[in-house]
Amino acid sequence: MTYDVAIIGGGPGGYSAAVRAGQYGLKTAIIERQPRLGGTCLLVGCIPTKALLHTADVWDYFKDPGSQGIECQNPQLNYSKVLDRKNKIVTKHSKGVEFLMRKNKVEVIKGNARLLSGGRIEVEGAPGKQTVEAKNIILATGSEARMLPGLQPDNELILTNIEILDMPSIPKSIGIIGAGAVGVEFASIFNRFGSKVTILEMLPRVVPVEDEEISKELEKHFKKAGIRVETGARVENVRKNAKSVSLSATLTNGNKEEMEFDKLLVAVGRKPNTEAIGLENTRAQQDRGFVKVDAYQRTSEPGLYAIGDIVAGTPQLAHVATAEGMVAVGHIAGKQIRPINRNRIPGATYTDPGIGSVGLTEAQARAQGFDVKAGKFPFSANSKATILDKHEGFVKVVADATFGEILGVHIIGPEAFELISEAVTAMEAEATVESMMSTIHAHPTVYEAIGEAFNNVYGLAINI
Ligand SMILES: Cc1cc2nc3c(=O)[nH]c(=O)nc-3n(C[C@H](O)[C@H](O)[C@H](O)COP(=O)(O)OP(=O)(O)OC[C@H]3O[C@@H](n4cnc5c(N)ncnc54)[C@H](O)[C@@H]3O)c2cc1C
């Protein structure tokens, strides 16, 4: 049988593309090498981490229930139950993805896929090798944790996002190499579960893709929460001991320090899964392992598309993978489709305080020659934030002074990852600072802080 579309990879990019292809009536197959569908995001990324972060949020309230007037004797964190809950959430949603495949008449083929020439894919699975033929192929093979040279994850001491999610107990200490989204989220989880957390980041700031003020604010709150943050630090000579890991770190002041941790998490970025998928049998071009695509996610090989974490030039985020899948399938089905606008992709980092951002940072806007006007509003002046006991952070609007164009919005604070949706919608609808200033925000809400920040582009916030 020849499929209209065969998709390699059952993560958020691949499975969403499969659903959409089914909705368009295309004969569709999805090939996945793991026993379960859902990819990095559902099985070992977005969903299990956020399940743990939610428990960490709830646990925070139990640390001082008296401050809310609640008497609660000796609350305990039962970590094996915390893990059970996380696993149940993952299983529920992985089954949900299987259901979606059946509902949309997508054939699921289990096995490891490799591109051959001429629209053919070799799949090696339990029944042996088979060849799948398709008029169009979408590559959605995702990414895996990059390791430092000479290091391998081992389930015991040196961990990636996969092993750390199934540690049977909370370690006394964790070293985390890398302060990107993955590193800081695990830091926020295990700090609040009681581990002594040390972050070692080579660059001069944490969450380096965010606006500089956001990085400063997160570092400030992490330090206040007891997380040791060493930016500008170079890690060398990682050694495994019987029950711990040691390393040498050259700190930003030039001092060399020996450190020892119960566990070491390596969170230094994600490597695209493009090495063994047969790209050499195609004309698809690559950039340092990432696949180059045009605005419709087409590679240079006719009929071959790429989406998600393997794509060159777009951030490695689940919603980007999904959105790219919609573009690829829409193009295959001959629909009117709008390519991704790379400047309107929200970023969300689920730390405490959380981060949500979209568009240009202030430094990027200045570097691009805009006449920047920024407006800020702190959550310390927001009454709902006081009610929630979540005073940290601020909303920052980066705008162009000439026409009031919104260039970027950067939020750190309570539910920042939810609040950013208003800014994304505003930018997508090409709202201006003026139209956002007169947009009515319900009271008391944390998102009032967004309205105030827009007003403060012109120094007109009410509550500060
Ligand atoms: C700890 C962590 C937390 C994260 N949190 C968030 C978050 O909160 N929000 C967010 O937006 N993003 C988050 N991400 C990023 C997100 O997980 C990825 O951007 C997303 O999963 C990418 O989707 P994808 O479909 O491109 O690839 P993946 O989800 O990686 O899926 C690729 C699939 O392809 C399969 N595959 C690979 N090669 C083959 C082959 N040859 N044959 C058959 N199957 C193959 C893999 O088994 C996998 O199932 C997080 C990542 C990590 C590691």
PDB file of N, CA and C in Angstrom, residues 279-363:
ATOM      1  N   LEU A 279      19.131  10.177   5.963  1.00  0.00           N
ATOM      2  CA  LEU A 279      19.119  11.460   5.226  1.00  0.00           C
ATOM      3  C   LEU A 279      20.110  11.463   4.062  1.00  0.00           C
ATOM      4  N   GLU A 280      21.143  10.617   4.186  1.00  0.00           N
ATOM      5  CA  GLU A 280      22.145  10.564   3.119  1.00  0.00           C
ATOM      6  C   GLU A 280      21.551  10.013   1.818  1.00  0.00           C
ATOM      7  N   ASN A 281      20.391   9.343   1.924  1.00  0.00           N
ATOM      8  CA  ASN A 281      19.737   8.815   0.712  1.00  0.00           C
ATOM      9  C   ASN A 281      18.825   9.847   0.051  1.00  0.00           C
ATOM     10  N   THR A 282      18.848  11.066   0.567  1.00  0.00           N
ATOM     11  CA  THR A 282      17.969  12.120   0.053  1.00  0.00           C
ATOM     12  C   THR A 282      18.811  13.355  -0.289  1.00  0.00           C
ATOM     13  N   ARG A 283      18.105  14.368  -0.844  1.00  0.00           N
ATOM     14  CA  ARG A 283      18.821  15.620  -1.130  1.00  0.00           C
ATOM     15  C   ARG A 283      18.623  16.651  -0.010  1.00  0.00           C
ATOM     16  N   ALA A 284      18.005  16.233   1.088  1.00  0.00           N
ATOM     17  CA  ALA A 284      17.753  17.163   2.201  1.00  0.00           C
ATOM     18  C   ALA A 284      19.071  17.735   2.703  1.00  0.00           C
ATOM     19  N   GLN A 285      19.050  19.036   2.957  1.00  0.00           N
ATOM     20  CA  GLN A 285      20.283  19.677   3.442  1.00  0.00           C
ATOM     21  C   GLN A 285      20.239  19.843   4.954  1.00  0.00           C
ATOM     22  N   GLN A 286      21.419  19.829   5.540  1.00  0.00           N
ATOM     23  CA  GLN A 286      21.486  19.939   6.997  1.00  0.00           C
ATOM     24  C   GLN A 286      22.393  21.084   7.417  1.00  0.00           C
ATOM     25  N   ASP A 287      22.156  21.550   8.648  1.00  0.00           N
ATOM     26  CA  ASP A 287      23.025  22.549   9.246  1.00  0.00           C
ATOM     27  C   ASP A 287      23.382  22.037  10.641  1.00  0.00           C
ATOM     28  N   ARG A 288      24.588  21.583  10.794  1.00  0.00           N
ATOM     29  CA  ARG A 288      25.075  20.996  12.054  1.00  0.00           C
ATOM     30  C   ARG A 288      24.096  19.959  12.626  1.00  0.00           C
ATOM     31  N   GLY A 289      23.591  19.112  11.742  1.00  0.00           N
ATOM     32  CA  GLY A 289      22.710  18.021  12.186  1.00  0.00           C
ATOM     33  C   GLY A 289      21.235  18.368  12.133  1.00  0.00           C
ATOM     34  N   PHE A 290      20.899  19.661  12.071  1.00  0.00           N
ATOM     35  CA  PHE A 290      19.491  20.073  11.952  1.00  0.00           C
ATOM     36  C   PHE A 290      19.092  20.084  10.469  1.00  0.00           C
ATOM     37  N   VAL A 291      17.822  19.825  10.184  1.00  0.00           N
ATOM     38  CA  VAL A 291      17.370  19.748   8.793  1.00  0.00           C
ATOM     39  C   VAL A 291      16.901  21.127   8.337  1.00  0.00           C
ATOM     40  N   LYS A 292      17.371  21.545   7.176  1.00  0.00           N
ATOM     41  CA  LYS A 292      16.963  22.855   6.643  1.00  0.00           C
ATOM     42  C   LYS A 292      15.625  22.703   5.924  1.00  0.00           C
ATOM     43  N   VAL A 293      14.710  23.636   6.195  1.00  0.00           N
ATOM     44  CA  VAL A 293      13.395  23.595   5.533  1.00  0.00           C
ATOM     45  C   VAL A 293      13.032  24.987   5.020  1.00  0.00           C
ATOM     46  N   ASP A 294      12.032  25.026   4.112  1.00  0.00           N
ATOM     47  CA  ASP A 294      11.516  26.329   3.675  1.00  0.00           C
ATOM     48  C   ASP A 294      10.302  26.698   4.535  1.00  0.00           C
ATOM     49  N   ALA A 295       9.591  27.747   4.146  1.00  0.00           N
ATOM     50  CA  ALA A 295       8.477  28.228   4.977  1.00  0.00           C
ATOM     51  C   ALA A 295       7.357  27.198   5.114  1.00  0.00           C
ATOM     52  N   TYR A 296       7.290  26.217   4.195  1.00  0.00           N
ATOM     53  CA  TYR A 296       6.255  25.172   4.275  1.00  0.00           C
ATOM     54  C   TYR A 296       6.803  23.865   4.824  1.00  0.00           C
ATOM     55  N   GLN A 297       7.928  23.930   5.483  1.00  0.00           N
ATOM     56  CA  GLN A 297       8.583  22.788   6.135  1.00  0.00           C
ATOM     57  C   GLN A 297       9.126  21.775   5.122  1.00  0.00           C
ATOM     58  N   ARG A 298       9.282  22.199   3.850  1.00  0.00           N
ATOM     59  CA  ARG A 298       9.816  21.288   2.837  1.00  0.00           C
ATOM     60  C   ARG A 298      11.337  21.239   2.905  1.00  0.00           C
ATOM     61  N   THR A 299      11.894  20.046   2.819  1.00  0.00           N
ATOM     62  CA  THR A 299      13.346  19.924   2.674  1.00  0.00           C
ATOM     63  C   THR A 299      13.663  20.068   1.183  1.00  0.00           C
ATOM     64  N   SER A 300      14.928  19.898   0.822  1.00  0.00           N
ATOM     65  CA  SER A 300      15.279  20.006  -0.604  1.00  0.00           C
ATOM     66  C   SER A 300      14.935  18.731  -1.373  1.00  0.00           C
ATOM     67  N   GLU A 301      14.479  17.701  -0.675  1.00  0.00           N
ATOM     68  CA  GLU A 301      14.063  16.471  -1.355  1.00  0.00           C
ATOM     69  C   GLU A 301      12.557  16.563  -1.620  1.00  0.00           C
ATOM     70  N   PRO A 302      12.122  16.460  -2.882  1.00  0.00           N
ATOM     71  CA  PRO A 302      10.680  16.582  -3.157  1.00  0.00           C
ATOM     72  C   PRO A 302       9.865  15.567  -2.331  1.00  0.00           C
ATOM     73  N   GLY A 303       8.779  16.064  -1.731  1.00  0.00           N
ATOM     74  CA  GLY A 303       7.909  15.172  -0.947  1.00  0.00           C
ATOM     75  C   GLY A 303       8.412  14.868   0.450  1.00  0.00           C
ATOM     76  N   LEU A 304       9.548  15.422   0.845  1.00  0.00           N
ATOM     77  CA  LEU A 304      10.088  15.160   2.187  1.00  0.00           C
ATOM     78  C   LEU A 304      10.042  16.436   3.019  1.00  0.00           C
ATOM     79  N   TYR A 305       9.321  16.366   4.138  1.00  0.00           N
ATOM     80  CA  TYR A 305       9.148  17.516   5.030  1.00  0.00           C
ATOM     81  C   TYR A 305       9.850  17.226   6.368  1.00  0.00           C
ATOM     82  N   ALA A 306      10.153  18.271   7.121  1.00  0.00           N
ATOM     83  CA  ALA A 306      10.706  18.078   8.473  1.00  0.00           C
ATOM     84  C   ALA A 306      10.042  19.058   9.428  1.00  0.00           C
ATOM     85  N   ILE A 307       9.758  18.581  10.629  1.00  0.00           N
ATOM     86  CA  ILE A 307       9.098  19.415  11.648  1.00  0.00           C
ATOM     87  C   ILE A 307       9.729  19.152  13.025  1.00  0.00           C
ATOM     88  N   GLY A 308       9.541  20.098  13.924  1.00  0.00           N
ATOM     89  CA  GLY A 308       9.899  19.874  15.330  1.00  0.00           C
ATOM     90  C   GLY A 308      11.367  20.086  15.644  1.00  0.00           C
ATOM     91  N   ASP A 309      11.832  19.358  16.643  1.00  0.00           N
ATOM     92  CA  ASP A 309      13.168  19.589  17.214  1.00  0.00           C
ATOM     93  C   ASP A 309      14.307  19.395  16.222  1.00  0.00           C
ATOM     94  N   ILE A 310      14.057  18.721  15.098  1.00  0.00           N
ATOM     95  CA  ILE A 310      15.163  18.490  14.143  1.00  0.00           C
ATOM     96  C   ILE A 310      15.322  19.649  13.161  1.00  0.00           C
ATOM     97  N   VAL A 311      14.408  20.625  13.205  1.00  0.00           N
ATOM     98  CA  VAL A 311      14.415  21.696  12.199  1.00  0.00           C
ATOM     99  C   VAL A 311      15.440  22.774  12.564  1.00  0.00           C
ATOM    100  N   ALA A 312      16.186  23.212  11.564  1.00  0.00           N
ATOM    101  CA  ALA A 312      17.171  24.273  11.788  1.00  0.00           C
ATOM    102  C   ALA A 312      16.462  25.609  11.945  1.00  0.00           C
ATOM    103  N   GLY A 313      16.802  26.352  12.997  1.00  0.00           N
ATOM    104  CA  GLY A 313      16.349  27.746  13.099  1.00  0.00           C
ATOM    105  C   GLY A 313      15.071  27.991  13.857  1.00  0.00           C
ATOM    106  N   THR A 314      14.388  26.950  14.339  1.00  0.00           N
ATOM    107  CA  THR A 314      13.218  27.219  15.200  1.00  0.00           C
ATOM    108  C   THR A 314      13.483  26.625  16.582  1.00  0.00           C
ATOM    109  N   PRO A 315      12.912  27.245  17.632  1.00  0.00           N
ATOM    110  CA  PRO A 315      13.204  26.736  18.975  1.00  0.00           C
ATOM    111  C   PRO A 315      12.650  25.330  19.194  1.00  0.00           C
ATOM    112  N   GLN A 316      13.343  24.568  20.031  1.00  0.00           N
ATOM    113  CA  GLN A 316      12.929  23.181  20.293  1.00  0.00           C
ATOM    114  C   GLN A 316      11.841  23.172  21.362  1.00  0.00           C
ATOM    115  N   LEU A 317      10.610  23.373  20.910  1.00  0.00           N
ATOM    116  CA  LEU A 317       9.465  23.427  21.808  1.00  0.00           C
ATOM    117  C   LEU A 317       8.325  22.597  21.221  1.00  0.00           C
ATOM    118  N   ALA A 318       7.519  22.016  22.102  1.00  0.00           N
ATOM    119  CA  ALA A 318       6.454  21.125  21.637  1.00  0.00           C
ATOM    120  C   ALA A 318       5.448  21.857  20.747  1.00  0.00           C
ATOM    121  N   HIS A 319       5.067  23.085  21.155  1.00  0.00           N
ATOM    122  CA  HIS A 319       4.048  23.787  20.370  1.00  0.00           C
ATOM    123  C   HIS A 319       4.592  24.230  19.018  1.00  0.00           C
ATOM    124  N   VAL A 320       5.914  24.384  18.924  1.00  0.00           N
ATOM    125  CA  VAL A 320       6.516  24.708  17.621  1.00  0.00           C
ATOM    126  C   VAL A 320       6.435  23.473  16.725  1.00  0.00           C
ATOM    127  N   ALA A 321       6.760  22.306  17.311  1.00  0.00           N
ATOM    128  CA  ALA A 321       6.678  21.052  16.549  1.00  0.00           C
ATOM    129  C   ALA A 321       5.257  20.856  16.009  1.00  0.00           C
ATOM    130  N   THR A 322       4.274  21.086  16.869  1.00  0.00           N
ATOM    131  CA  THR A 322       2.871  20.909  16.463  1.00  0.00           C
ATOM    132  C   THR A 322       2.506  21.898  15.356  1.00  0.00           C
ATOM    133  N   ALA A 323       2.863  23.156  15.558  1.00  0.00           N
ATOM    134  CA  ALA A 323       2.511  24.188  14.570  1.00  0.00           C
ATOM    135  C   ALA A 323       3.180  23.886  13.226  1.00  0.00           C
ATOM    136  N   GLU A 324       4.425  23.416  13.271  1.00  0.00           N
ATOM    137  CA  GLU A 324       5.111  23.079  12.019  1.00  0.00           C
ATOM    138  C   GLU A 324       4.442  21.888  11.341  1.00  0.00           C
ATOM    139  N   GLY A 325       3.945  20.962  12.166  1.00  0.00           N
ATOM    140  CA  GLY A 325       3.208  19.809  11.609  1.00  0.00           C
ATOM    141  C   GLY A 325       1.969  20.266  10.855  1.00  0.00           C
ATOM    142  N   MET A 326       1.267  21.270  11.409  1.00  0.00           N
ATOM    143  CA  MET A 326       0.055  21.780  10.751  1.00  0.00           C
ATOM    144  C   MET A 326       0.400  22.405   9.398  1.00  0.00           C
ATOM    145  N   VAL A 327       1.532  23.101   9.361  1.00  0.00           N
ATOM    146  CA  VAL A 327       1.961  23.740   8.104  1.00  0.00           C
ATOM    147  C   VAL A 327       2.298  22.668   7.063  1.00  0.00           C
ATOM    148  N   ALA A 328       3.080  21.653   7.503  1.00  0.00           N
ATOM    149  CA  ALA A 328       3.505  20.606   6.556  1.00  0.00           C
ATOM    150  C   ALA A 328       2.290  19.876   5.986  1.00  0.00           C
ATOM    151  N   VAL A 329       1.381  19.439   6.864  1.00  0.00           N
ATOM    152  CA  VAL A 329       0.225  18.663   6.396  1.00  0.00           C
ATOM    153  C   VAL A 329      -0.700  19.545   5.554  1.00  0.00           C
ATOM    154  N   GLY A 330      -0.879  20.792   5.975  1.00  0.00           N
ATOM    155  CA  GLY A 330      -1.712  21.717   5.196  1.00  0.00           C
ATOM    156  C   GLY A 330      -1.152  21.871   3.788  1.00  0.00           C
ATOM    157  N   HIS A 331       0.148  21.947   3.691  1.00  0.00           N
ATOM    158  CA  HIS A 331       0.779  22.088   2.373  1.00  0.00           C
ATOM    159  C   HIS A 331       0.587  20.817   1.545  1.00  0.00           C
ATOM    160  N   ILE A 332       0.776  19.666   2.177  1.00  0.00           N
ATOM    161  CA  ILE A 332       0.585  18.386   1.468  1.00  0.00           C
ATOM    162  C   ILE A 332      -0.848  18.275   0.958  1.00  0.00           C
ATOM    163  N   ALA A 333      -1.803  18.704   1.786  1.00  0.00           N
ATOM    164  CA  ALA A 333      -3.230  18.577   1.425  1.00  0.00           C
ATOM    165  C   ALA A 333      -3.687  19.696   0.487  1.00  0.00           C
ATOM    166  N   GLY A 334      -2.788  20.595   0.142  1.00  0.00           N
ATOM    167  CA  GLY A 334      -3.136  21.668  -0.793  1.00  0.00           C
ATOM    168  C   GLY A 334      -4.034  22.734  -0.184  1.00  0.00           C
ATOM    169  N   LYS A 335      -3.955  22.894   1.145  1.00  0.00           N
ATOM    170  CA  LYS A 335      -4.775  23.919   1.812  1.00  0.00           C
ATOM    171  C   LYS A 335      -4.042  25.263   1.817  1.00  0.00           C
ATOM    172  N   GLN A 336      -4.834  26.318   2.008  1.00  0.00           N
ATOM    173  CA  GLN A 336      -4.256  27.651   2.234  1.00  0.00           C
ATOM    174  C   GLN A 336      -3.634  27.625   3.615  1.00  0.00           C
ATOM    175  N   ILE A 337      -2.362  27.815   3.713  1.00  0.00           N
ATOM    176  CA  ILE A 337      -1.740  27.674   5.033  1.00  0.00           C
ATOM    177  C   ILE A 337      -0.745  28.803   5.255  1.00  0.00           C
ATOM    178  N   ARG A 338      -0.723  29.278   6.519  1.00  0.00           N
ATOM    179  CA  ARG A 338       0.182  30.375   6.852  1.00  0.00           C
ATOM    180  C   ARG A 338       1.452  29.807   7.493  1.00  0.00           C
ATOM    181  N   PRO A 339       2.614  30.116   6.923  1.00  0.00           N
ATOM    182  CA  PRO A 339       3.843  29.606   7.548  1.00  0.00           C
ATOM    183  C   PRO A 339       3.999  30.145   8.974  1.00  0.00           C
ATOM    184  N   ILE A 340       4.866  29.490   9.714  1.00  0.00           N
ATOM    185  CA  ILE A 340       5.162  29.902  11.094  1.00  0.00           C
ATOM    186  C   ILE A 340       5.762  31.314  11.099  1.00  0.00           C
ATOM    187  N   ASN A 341       5.292  32.165  11.998  1.00  0.00           N
ATOM    188  CA  ASN A 341       5.961  33.440  12.212  1.00  0.00           C
ATOM    189  C   ASN A 341       6.918  33.258  13.397  1.00  0.00           C
ATOM    190  N   ARG A 342       8.194  33.181  13.077  1.00  0.00           N
ATOM    191  CA  ARG A 342       9.180  32.812  14.116  1.00  0.00           C
ATOM    192  C   ARG A 342       9.272  33.834  15.235  1.00  0.00           C
ATOM    193  N   ASN A 343       8.735  35.040  14.978  1.00  0.00           N
ATOM    194  CA  ASN A 343       8.808  36.084  15.994  1.00  0.00           C
ATOM    195  C   ASN A 343       7.618  36.055  16.953  1.00  0.00           C
ATOM    196  N   ARG A 344       6.685  35.132  16.716  1.00  0.00           N
ATOM    197  CA  ARG A 344       5.500  35.103  17.599  1.00  0.00           C
ATOM    198  C   ARG A 344       5.348  33.746  18.270  1.00  0.00           C
ATOM    199  N   ILE A 345       6.471  33.154  18.560  1.00  0.00           N
ATOM    200  CA  ILE A 345       6.451  31.850  19.235  1.00  0.00           C
ATOM    201  C   ILE A 345       6.612  32.090  20.734  1.00  0.00           C
ATOM    202  N   PRO A 346       5.615  31.710  21.530  1.00  0.00           N
ATOM    203  CA  PRO A 346       5.811  31.916  22.972  1.00  0.00           C
ATOM    204  C   PRO A 346       6.814  30.928  23.541  1.00  0.00           C
ATOM    205  N   GLY A 347       7.577  31.400  24.512  1.00  0.00           N
ATOM    206  CA  GLY A 347       8.458  30.521  25.275  1.00  0.00           C
ATOM    207  C   GLY A 347       7.906  30.441  26.685  1.00  0.00           C
ATOM    208  N   ALA A 348       7.997  29.286  27.296  1.00  0.00           N
ATOM    209  CA  ALA A 348       7.487  29.130  28.665  1.00  0.00           C
ATOM    210  C   ALA A 348       8.490  28.320  29.461  1.00  0.00           C
ATOM    211  N   THR A 349       8.888  28.828  30.605  1.00  0.00           N
ATOM    212  CA  THR A 349       9.801  28.098  31.485  1.00  0.00           C
ATOM    213  C   THR A 349       9.112  27.995  32.833  1.00  0.00           C
ATOM    214  N   TYR A 350       8.929  26.735  33.273  1.00  0.00           N
ATOM    215  CA  TYR A 350       8.003  26.496  34.400  1.00  0.00           C
ATOM    216  C   TYR A 350       8.741  26.419  35.732  1.00  0.00           C
ATOM    217  N   THR A 351       9.488  27.471  36.007  1.00  0.00           N
ATOM    218  CA  THR A 351      10.183  27.543  37.292  1.00  0.00           C
ATOM    219  C   THR A 351       9.280  28.249  38.306  1.00  0.00           C
ATOM    220  N   ASP A 352       9.811  28.510  39.492  1.00  0.00           N
ATOM    221  CA  ASP A 352       9.087  29.354  40.452  1.00  0.00           C
ATOM    222  C   ASP A 352      10.014  30.501  40.853  1.00  0.00           C
ATOM    223  N   PRO A 353       9.777  31.732  40.440  1.00  0.00           N
ATOM    224  CA  PRO A 353       8.682  32.194  39.587  1.00  0.00           C
ATOM    225  C   PRO A 353       8.836  31.708  38.148  1.00  0.00           C
ATOM    226  N   GLY A 354       7.677  31.616  37.464  1.00  0.00           N
ATOM    227  CA  GLY A 354       7.696  31.114  36.092  1.00  0.00           C
ATOM    228  C   GLY A 354       8.039  32.208  35.087  1.00  0.00           C
ATOM    229  N   ILE A 355       8.317  31.767  33.867  1.00  0.00           N
ATOM    230  CA  ILE A 355       8.681  32.717  32.812  1.00  0.00           C
ATOM    231  C   ILE A 355       7.820  32.471  31.576  1.00  0.00           C
ATOM    232  N   GLY A 356       7.328  33.558  30.980  1.00  0.00           N
ATOM    233  CA  GLY A 356       6.633  33.465  29.696  1.00  0.00           C
ATOM    234  C   GLY A 356       7.116  34.610  28.840  1.00  0.00           C
ATOM    235  N   SER A 357       7.462  34.338  27.588  1.00  0.00           N
ATOM    236  CA  SER A 357       7.976  35.434  26.769  1.00  0.00           C
ATOM    237  C   SER A 357       7.609  35.236  25.310  1.00  0.00           C
ATOM    238  N   VAL A 358       7.572  36.333  24.588  1.00  0.00           N
ATOM    239  CA  VAL A 358       7.324  36.282  23.149  1.00  0.00           C
ATOM    240  C   VAL A 358       7.999  37.483  22.494  1.00  0.00           C
ATOM    241  N   GLY A 359       8.492  37.274  21.280  1.00  0.00           N
ATOM    242  CA  GLY A 359       9.056  38.388  20.514  1.00  0.00           C
ATOM    243  C   GLY A 359      10.471  38.748  20.928  1.00  0.00           C
ATOM    244  N   LEU A 360      10.843  39.983  20.580  1.00  0.00           N
ATOM    245  CA  LEU A 360      12.227  40.414  20.774  1.00  0.00           C
ATOM    246  C   LEU A 360      12.506  40.793  22.228  1.00  0.00           C
ATOM    247  N   THR A 361      13.706  40.478  22.682  1.00  0.00           N
ATOM    248  CA  THR A 361      14.148  41.010  23.967  1.00  0.00           C
ATOM    249  C   THR A 361      14.523  42.478  23.726  1.00  0.00           C
ATOM    250  N   GLU A 362      14.716  43.212  24.830  1.00  0.00           N
ATOM    251  CA  GLU A 362      15.082  44.631  24.667  1.00  0.00           C
ATOM    252  C   GLU A 362      16.408  44.754  23.894  1.00  0.00           C
ATOM    253  N   ALA A 363      17.368  43.898  24.236  1.00  0.00           N
ATOM    254  CA  ALA A 363      18.681  43.975  23.567  1.00  0.00           C
ATOM    255  C   ALA A 363      18.546  43.646  22.079  1.00  0.00           C
TER     256      ALA A 363
END
